[in-house]
Short mmCIF file of C-alpha atoms and ligand atoms in Angstrom, two decimals:
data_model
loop_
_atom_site.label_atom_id
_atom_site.label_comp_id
_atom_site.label_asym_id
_atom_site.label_seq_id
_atom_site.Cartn_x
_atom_site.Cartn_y
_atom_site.Cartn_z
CA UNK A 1 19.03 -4.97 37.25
CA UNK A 2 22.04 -7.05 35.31
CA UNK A 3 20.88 -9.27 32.56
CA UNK A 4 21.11 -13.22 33.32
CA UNK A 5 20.00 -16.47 31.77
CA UNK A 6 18.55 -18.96 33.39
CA UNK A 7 19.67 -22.74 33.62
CA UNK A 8 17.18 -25.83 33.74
CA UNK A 9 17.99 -29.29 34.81
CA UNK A 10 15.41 -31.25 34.80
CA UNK A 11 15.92 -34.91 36.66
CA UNK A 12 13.43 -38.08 37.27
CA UNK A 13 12.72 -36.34 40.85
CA UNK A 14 13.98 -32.81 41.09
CA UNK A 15 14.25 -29.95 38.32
CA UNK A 16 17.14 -27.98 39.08
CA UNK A 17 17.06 -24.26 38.06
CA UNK A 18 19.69 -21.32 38.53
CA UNK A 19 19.82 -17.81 37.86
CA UNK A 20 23.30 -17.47 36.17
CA UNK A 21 25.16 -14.08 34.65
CA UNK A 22 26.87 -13.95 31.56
CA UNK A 23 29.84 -15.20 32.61
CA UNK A 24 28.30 -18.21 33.77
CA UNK A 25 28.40 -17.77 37.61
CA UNK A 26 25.71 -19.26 39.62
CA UNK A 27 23.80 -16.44 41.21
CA UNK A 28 21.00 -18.25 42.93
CA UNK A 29 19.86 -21.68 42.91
CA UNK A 30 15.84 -22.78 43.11
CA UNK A 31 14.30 -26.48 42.58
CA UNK A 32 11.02 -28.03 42.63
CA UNK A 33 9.99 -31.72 42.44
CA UNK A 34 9.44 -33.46 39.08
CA UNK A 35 5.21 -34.25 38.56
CA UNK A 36 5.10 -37.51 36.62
CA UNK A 37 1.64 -37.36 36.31
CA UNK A 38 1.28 -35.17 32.87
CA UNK A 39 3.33 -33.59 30.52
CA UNK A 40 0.74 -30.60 31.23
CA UNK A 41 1.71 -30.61 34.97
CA UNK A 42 4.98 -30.93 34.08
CA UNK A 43 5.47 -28.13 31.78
CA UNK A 44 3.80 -25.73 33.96
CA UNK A 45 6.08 -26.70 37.10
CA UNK A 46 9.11 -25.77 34.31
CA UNK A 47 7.44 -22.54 33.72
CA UNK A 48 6.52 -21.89 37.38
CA UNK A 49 10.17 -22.46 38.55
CA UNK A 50 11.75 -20.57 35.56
CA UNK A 51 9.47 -17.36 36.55
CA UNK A 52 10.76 -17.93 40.48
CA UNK A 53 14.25 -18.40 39.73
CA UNK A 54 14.53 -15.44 37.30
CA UNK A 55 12.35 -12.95 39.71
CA UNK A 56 13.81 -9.36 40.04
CA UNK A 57 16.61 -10.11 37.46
CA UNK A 58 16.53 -9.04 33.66
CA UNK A 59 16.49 -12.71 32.15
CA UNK A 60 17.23 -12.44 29.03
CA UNK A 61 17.26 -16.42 27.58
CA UNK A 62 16.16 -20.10 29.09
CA UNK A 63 17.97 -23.17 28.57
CA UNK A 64 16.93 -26.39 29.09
CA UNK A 65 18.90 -29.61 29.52
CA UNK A 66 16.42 -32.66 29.58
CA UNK A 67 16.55 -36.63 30.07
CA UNK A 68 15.52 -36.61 26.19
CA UNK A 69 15.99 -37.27 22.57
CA UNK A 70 15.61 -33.98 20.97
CA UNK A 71 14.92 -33.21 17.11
CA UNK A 72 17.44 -30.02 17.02
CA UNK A 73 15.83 -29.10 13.90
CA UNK A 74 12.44 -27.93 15.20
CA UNK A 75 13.13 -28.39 18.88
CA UNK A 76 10.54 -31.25 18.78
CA UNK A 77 10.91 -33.38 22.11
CA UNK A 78 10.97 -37.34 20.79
CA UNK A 79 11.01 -39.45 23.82
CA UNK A 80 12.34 -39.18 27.40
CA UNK A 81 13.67 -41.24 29.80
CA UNK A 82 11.79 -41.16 33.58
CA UNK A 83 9.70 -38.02 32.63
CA UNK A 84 6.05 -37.23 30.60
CA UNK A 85 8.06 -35.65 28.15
CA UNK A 86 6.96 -37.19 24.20
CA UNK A 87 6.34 -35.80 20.86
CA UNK A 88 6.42 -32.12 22.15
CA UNK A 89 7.50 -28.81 20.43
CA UNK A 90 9.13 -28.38 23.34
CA UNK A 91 11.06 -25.43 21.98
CA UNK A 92 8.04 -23.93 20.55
CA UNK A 93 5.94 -24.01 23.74
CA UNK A 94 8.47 -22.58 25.78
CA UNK A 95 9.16 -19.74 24.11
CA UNK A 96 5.16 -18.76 23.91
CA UNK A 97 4.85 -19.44 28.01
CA UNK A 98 8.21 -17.54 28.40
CA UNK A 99 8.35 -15.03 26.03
CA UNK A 100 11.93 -15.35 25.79
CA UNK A 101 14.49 -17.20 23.47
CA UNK A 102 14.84 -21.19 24.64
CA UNK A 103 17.67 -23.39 23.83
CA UNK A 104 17.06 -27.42 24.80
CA UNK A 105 19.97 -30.16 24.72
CA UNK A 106 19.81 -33.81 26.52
CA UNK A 107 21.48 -33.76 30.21
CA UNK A 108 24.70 -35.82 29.08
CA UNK A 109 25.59 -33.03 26.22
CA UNK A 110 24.58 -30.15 28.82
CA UNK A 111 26.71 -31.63 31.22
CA UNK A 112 29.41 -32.10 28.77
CA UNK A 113 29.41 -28.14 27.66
CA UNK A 114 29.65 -27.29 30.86
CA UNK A 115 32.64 -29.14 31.72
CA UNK A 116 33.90 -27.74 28.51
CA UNK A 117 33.08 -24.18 29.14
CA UNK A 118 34.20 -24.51 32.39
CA UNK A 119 35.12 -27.85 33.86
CA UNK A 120 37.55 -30.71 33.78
CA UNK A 121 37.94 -30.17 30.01
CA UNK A 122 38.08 -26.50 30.00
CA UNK A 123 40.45 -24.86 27.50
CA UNK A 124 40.18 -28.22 25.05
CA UNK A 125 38.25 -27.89 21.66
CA UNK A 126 38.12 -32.12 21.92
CA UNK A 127 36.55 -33.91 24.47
CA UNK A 128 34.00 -36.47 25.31
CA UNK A 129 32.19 -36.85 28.63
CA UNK A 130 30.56 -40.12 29.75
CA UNK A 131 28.09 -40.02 32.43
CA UNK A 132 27.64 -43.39 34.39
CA UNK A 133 24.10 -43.22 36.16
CA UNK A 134 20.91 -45.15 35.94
CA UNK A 135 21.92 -44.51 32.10
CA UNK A 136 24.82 -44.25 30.21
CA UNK A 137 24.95 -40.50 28.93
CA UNK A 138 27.29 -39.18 26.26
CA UNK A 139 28.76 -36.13 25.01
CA UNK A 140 31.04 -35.38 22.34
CA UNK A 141 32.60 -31.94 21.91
CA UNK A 142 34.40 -31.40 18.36
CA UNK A 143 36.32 -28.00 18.15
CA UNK A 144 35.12 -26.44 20.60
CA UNK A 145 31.13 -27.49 20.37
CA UNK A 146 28.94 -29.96 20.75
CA UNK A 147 28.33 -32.91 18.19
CA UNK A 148 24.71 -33.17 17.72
CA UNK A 149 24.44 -35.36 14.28
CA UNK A 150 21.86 -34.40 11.84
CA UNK A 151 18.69 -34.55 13.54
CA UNK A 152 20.15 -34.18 17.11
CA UNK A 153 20.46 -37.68 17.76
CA UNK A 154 24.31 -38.19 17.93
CA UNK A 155 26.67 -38.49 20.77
CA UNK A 156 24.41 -41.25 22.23
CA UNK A 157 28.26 -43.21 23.47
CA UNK A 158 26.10 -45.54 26.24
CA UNK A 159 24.73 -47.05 23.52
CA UNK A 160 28.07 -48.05 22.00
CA UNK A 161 28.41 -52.43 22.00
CA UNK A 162 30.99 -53.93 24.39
CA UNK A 163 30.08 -57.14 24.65
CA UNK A 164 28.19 -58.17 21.17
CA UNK A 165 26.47 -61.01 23.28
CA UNK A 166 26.23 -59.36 26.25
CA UNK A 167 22.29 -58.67 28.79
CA UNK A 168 19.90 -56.75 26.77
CA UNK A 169 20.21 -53.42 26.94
CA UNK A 170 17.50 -50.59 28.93
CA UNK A 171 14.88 -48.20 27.52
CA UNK A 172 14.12 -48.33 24.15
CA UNK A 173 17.59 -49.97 23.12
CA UNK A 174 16.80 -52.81 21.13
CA UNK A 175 21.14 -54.04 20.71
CA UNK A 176 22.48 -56.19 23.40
CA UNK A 177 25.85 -55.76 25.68
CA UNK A 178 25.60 -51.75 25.62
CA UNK A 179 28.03 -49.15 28.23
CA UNK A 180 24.49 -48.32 29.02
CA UNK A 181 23.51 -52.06 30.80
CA UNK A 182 27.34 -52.51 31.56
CA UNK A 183 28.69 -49.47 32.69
CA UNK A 184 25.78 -48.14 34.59
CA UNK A 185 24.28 -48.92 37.94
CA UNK A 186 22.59 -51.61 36.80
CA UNK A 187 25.75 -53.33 35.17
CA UNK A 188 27.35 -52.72 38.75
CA UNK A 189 24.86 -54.23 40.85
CA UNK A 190 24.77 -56.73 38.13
CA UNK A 191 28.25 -57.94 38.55
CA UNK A 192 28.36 -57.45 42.47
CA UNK A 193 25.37 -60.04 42.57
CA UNK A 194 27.42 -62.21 40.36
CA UNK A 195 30.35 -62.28 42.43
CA UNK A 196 28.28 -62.71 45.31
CA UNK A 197 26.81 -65.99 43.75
CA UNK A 198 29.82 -67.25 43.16
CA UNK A 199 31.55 -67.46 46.55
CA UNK A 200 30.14 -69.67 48.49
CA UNK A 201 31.13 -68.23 51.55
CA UNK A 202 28.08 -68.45 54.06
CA UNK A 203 28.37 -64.72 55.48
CA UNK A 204 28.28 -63.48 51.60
CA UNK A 205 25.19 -66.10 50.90
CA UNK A 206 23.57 -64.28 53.79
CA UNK A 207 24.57 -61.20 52.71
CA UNK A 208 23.49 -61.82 49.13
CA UNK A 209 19.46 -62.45 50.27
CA UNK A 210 19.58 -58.54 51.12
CA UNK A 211 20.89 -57.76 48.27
CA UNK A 212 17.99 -58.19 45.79
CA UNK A 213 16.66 -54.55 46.60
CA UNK A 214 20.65 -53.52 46.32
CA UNK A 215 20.89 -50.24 45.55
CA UNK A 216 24.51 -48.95 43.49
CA UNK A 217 24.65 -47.02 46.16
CA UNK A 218 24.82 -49.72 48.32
CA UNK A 219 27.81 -50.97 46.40
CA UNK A 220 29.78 -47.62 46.40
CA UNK A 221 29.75 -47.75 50.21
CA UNK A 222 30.05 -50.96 50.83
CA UNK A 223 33.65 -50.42 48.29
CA UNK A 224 34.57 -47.41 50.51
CA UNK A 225 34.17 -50.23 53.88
CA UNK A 226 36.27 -52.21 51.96
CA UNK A 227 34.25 -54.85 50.71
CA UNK A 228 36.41 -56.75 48.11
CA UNK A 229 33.84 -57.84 46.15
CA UNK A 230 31.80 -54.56 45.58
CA UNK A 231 35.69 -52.93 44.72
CA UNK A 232 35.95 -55.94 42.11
CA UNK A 233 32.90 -54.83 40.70
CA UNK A 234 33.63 -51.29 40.66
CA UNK A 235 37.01 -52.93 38.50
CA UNK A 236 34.63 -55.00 36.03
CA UNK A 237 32.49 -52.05 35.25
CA UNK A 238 35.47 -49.36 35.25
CA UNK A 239 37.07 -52.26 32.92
CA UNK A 240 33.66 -52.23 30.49
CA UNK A 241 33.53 -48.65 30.25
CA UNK A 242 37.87 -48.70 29.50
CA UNK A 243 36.11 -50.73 26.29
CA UNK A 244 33.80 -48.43 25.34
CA UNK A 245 36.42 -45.39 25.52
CA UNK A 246 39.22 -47.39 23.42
CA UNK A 247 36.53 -46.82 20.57
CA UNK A 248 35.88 -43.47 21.26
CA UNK A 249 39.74 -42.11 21.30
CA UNK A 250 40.02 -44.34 17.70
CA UNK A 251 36.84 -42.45 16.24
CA UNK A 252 37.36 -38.91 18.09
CA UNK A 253 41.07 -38.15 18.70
CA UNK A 254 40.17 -36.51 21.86
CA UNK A 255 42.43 -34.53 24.78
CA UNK A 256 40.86 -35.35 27.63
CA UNK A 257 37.78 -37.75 28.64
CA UNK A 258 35.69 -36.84 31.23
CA UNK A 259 33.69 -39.17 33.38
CA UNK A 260 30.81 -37.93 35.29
CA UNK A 261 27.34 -39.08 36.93
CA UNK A 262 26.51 -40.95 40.47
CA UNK A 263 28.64 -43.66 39.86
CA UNK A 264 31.99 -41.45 39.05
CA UNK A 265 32.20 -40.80 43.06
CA UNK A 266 33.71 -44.10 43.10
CA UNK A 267 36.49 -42.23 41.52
CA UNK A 268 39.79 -43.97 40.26
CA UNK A 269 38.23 -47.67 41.80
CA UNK A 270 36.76 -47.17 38.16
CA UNK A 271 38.67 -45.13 36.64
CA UNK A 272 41.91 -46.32 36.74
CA UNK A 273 40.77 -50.04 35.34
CA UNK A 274 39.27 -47.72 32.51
CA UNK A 275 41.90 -46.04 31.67
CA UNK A 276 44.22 -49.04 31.60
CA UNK A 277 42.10 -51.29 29.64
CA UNK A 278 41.65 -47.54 27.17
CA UNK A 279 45.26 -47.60 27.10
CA UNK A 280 45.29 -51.59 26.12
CA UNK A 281 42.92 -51.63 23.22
CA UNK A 282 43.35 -48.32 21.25
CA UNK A 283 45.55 -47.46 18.50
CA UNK A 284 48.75 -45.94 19.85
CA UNK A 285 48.90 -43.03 18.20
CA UNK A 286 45.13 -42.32 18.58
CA UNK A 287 45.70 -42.77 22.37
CA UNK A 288 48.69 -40.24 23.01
CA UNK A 289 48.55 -37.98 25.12
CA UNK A 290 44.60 -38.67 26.35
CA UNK A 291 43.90 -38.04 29.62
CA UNK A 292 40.90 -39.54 31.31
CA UNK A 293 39.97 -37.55 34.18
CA UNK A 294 37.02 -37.04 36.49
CA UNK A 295 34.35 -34.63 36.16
CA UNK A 296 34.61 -31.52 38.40
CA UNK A 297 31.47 -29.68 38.47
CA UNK A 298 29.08 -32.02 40.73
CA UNK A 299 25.74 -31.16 40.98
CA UNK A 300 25.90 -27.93 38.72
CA UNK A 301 27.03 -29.17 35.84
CA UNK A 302 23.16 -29.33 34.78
CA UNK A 303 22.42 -25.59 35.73
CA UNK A 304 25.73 -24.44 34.18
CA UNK A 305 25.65 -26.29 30.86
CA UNK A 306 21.87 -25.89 30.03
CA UNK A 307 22.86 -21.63 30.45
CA UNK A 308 25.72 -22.12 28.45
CA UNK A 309 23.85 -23.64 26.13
CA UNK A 310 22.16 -19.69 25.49
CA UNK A 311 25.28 -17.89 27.02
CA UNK A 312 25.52 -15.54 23.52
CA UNK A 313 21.91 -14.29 23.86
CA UNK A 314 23.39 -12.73 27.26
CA UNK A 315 24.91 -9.84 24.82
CA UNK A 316 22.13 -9.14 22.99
CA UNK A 317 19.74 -6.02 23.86
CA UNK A 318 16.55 -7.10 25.26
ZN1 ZN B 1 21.80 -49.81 24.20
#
């Protein structure tokens, strides 16, 4: 029996678990569906698919990576996005079910470890990741870990201003003109719909009264058919979040920027306008030598980073 951790990604509809070793290789994969009902049900489903995934292996830490604001000083859940998850000593509770030690982060810094640890920015000490989903994630790694502020509430980039009079933002965001309403799939069906409206082309008019139920996804295929105006929204949002990441290589001096979530398969459609308008509006020295790059790990990323996350309890007798 080799000692392993176990990784927890826990999404609006699925919670993603793996059984990983030390050396952070996936060595089985289990998920469950999220219950949205309670915060009970949905603890015990964690519990229930932590005890199946680490079954016949000698687990010897859990770590979580949640759609949440987390107070890293107690391990206090504040508030989640899409999931019963509020006010909860989440760390605390954990640990009693599991009887083993628990480590919790918010998805966008998970995912960002593990593309540090062992991903598109692997080998840099600084790096940010941006994850461009329903949300705008963030994740900031400063010599060689993550930036958490003081109560565990930094990193948040989506909720960085591009456009100061800009649509109000999502959530709990009370600012306006956020990466998180710009650069996410909201801001890209947003801005398809616009340019929709303002052709007047009768096809695109006809096209536009299916489009209220328009799904991003919708728009990333629809840009892979060739539709102009889904690729010029692709541009627009590529061009918002090129905005956002000017700021970020001023404040962070990083090497490399990473951009992940659903929306980064549209790869360098909005990419490339973000790195070009990065390249534009940032201080030339600050912007030397930055690479913007997509993220590499898919679908693991979640697994991966939430084990990393309690990768040096691995070592540790049991
Ligand atoms: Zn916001």
């Amino acid at each position: 029996v080799v000692a392993a951790l176990v990784g927890v990604d826990l999404g609006g509809t699925t919670i993603k678990a793996a059984l990983v070793s030390p050396q952070l290789e996936v060595l089985r994969h289990e998920r469950a569906e999220t219950p949205l009902e309670s915060m009970r049900e949905l603890i015990e489903a964690l519990e229930a698919l932590v005890r199946r995934t680490g079954e016949g292996a000698d687990v010897r830490a859990v770590g979580f990576g949640l759609p949440s604001q987390i107070d890293q000083r107690s391990g206090r859940i504040a508030d989640s996005v899409n999931v019963p998850l509020a006010d909860l000593p989440f760390v605390e509770e954990m640990r009693g079910r599991l009887a083993l030690p628990v480590r919790v982060d918010n998805d966008a810094n998970v995912a960002c470890l593990a593309e540090a640890r062992m991903g598109a920015a692997r080998g840099t000490r600084y790096a940010i990741m941006v994850t461009l989903g329903t949300g705008v994630g963030g994740g900031v790694l400063v010599d060689g870990e993550i930036y958490r502020g003081a109560k565990g509430a930094g990193g948040e980039l989506g909720h960085v201003v591009v456009d100061e009079d800009g649509p109000r933002c999502q959530g709990h965001c009370p600012n306006r003109g956020c990466l998180e309403i710009l650069a996410s799939a909201t801001g890209l069906i947003a801005a398809y719909r616009t340019l929709l409206e303002r052709s007047n082309l009768h096809e695109q008019v006809e096209l536009h009264r299916g489009v209220t139920e328009m799904q991003a996804r919708d728009v990333l295929e629809a840009a892979e058919r060739g539709d102009d105006a889904a690729r010029q929204a692709l541009a627009i949002v590529g061009r918002h979040l090129g905005v956002g990441l000017s700021s970020f290589v001023n404040i962070f001096d990083p090497e490399v920027i990473v951009i992940g979530g659903g929306l980064s398969v549209a790869g360098e459609r909005i990419i490339g306008p973000a790195r070009a308008e990065m390249q534009k509006r940032s201080l030339p020295f600050s912007r030397e030598g930055v690479r913007v790059v997509p993220a590499v790990l898919g679908n693991d990323a979640g697994v991966l980073g939430a084990a990393a996350l309690v990768a040096a309890e691995a070592g540790r007798p049991a």
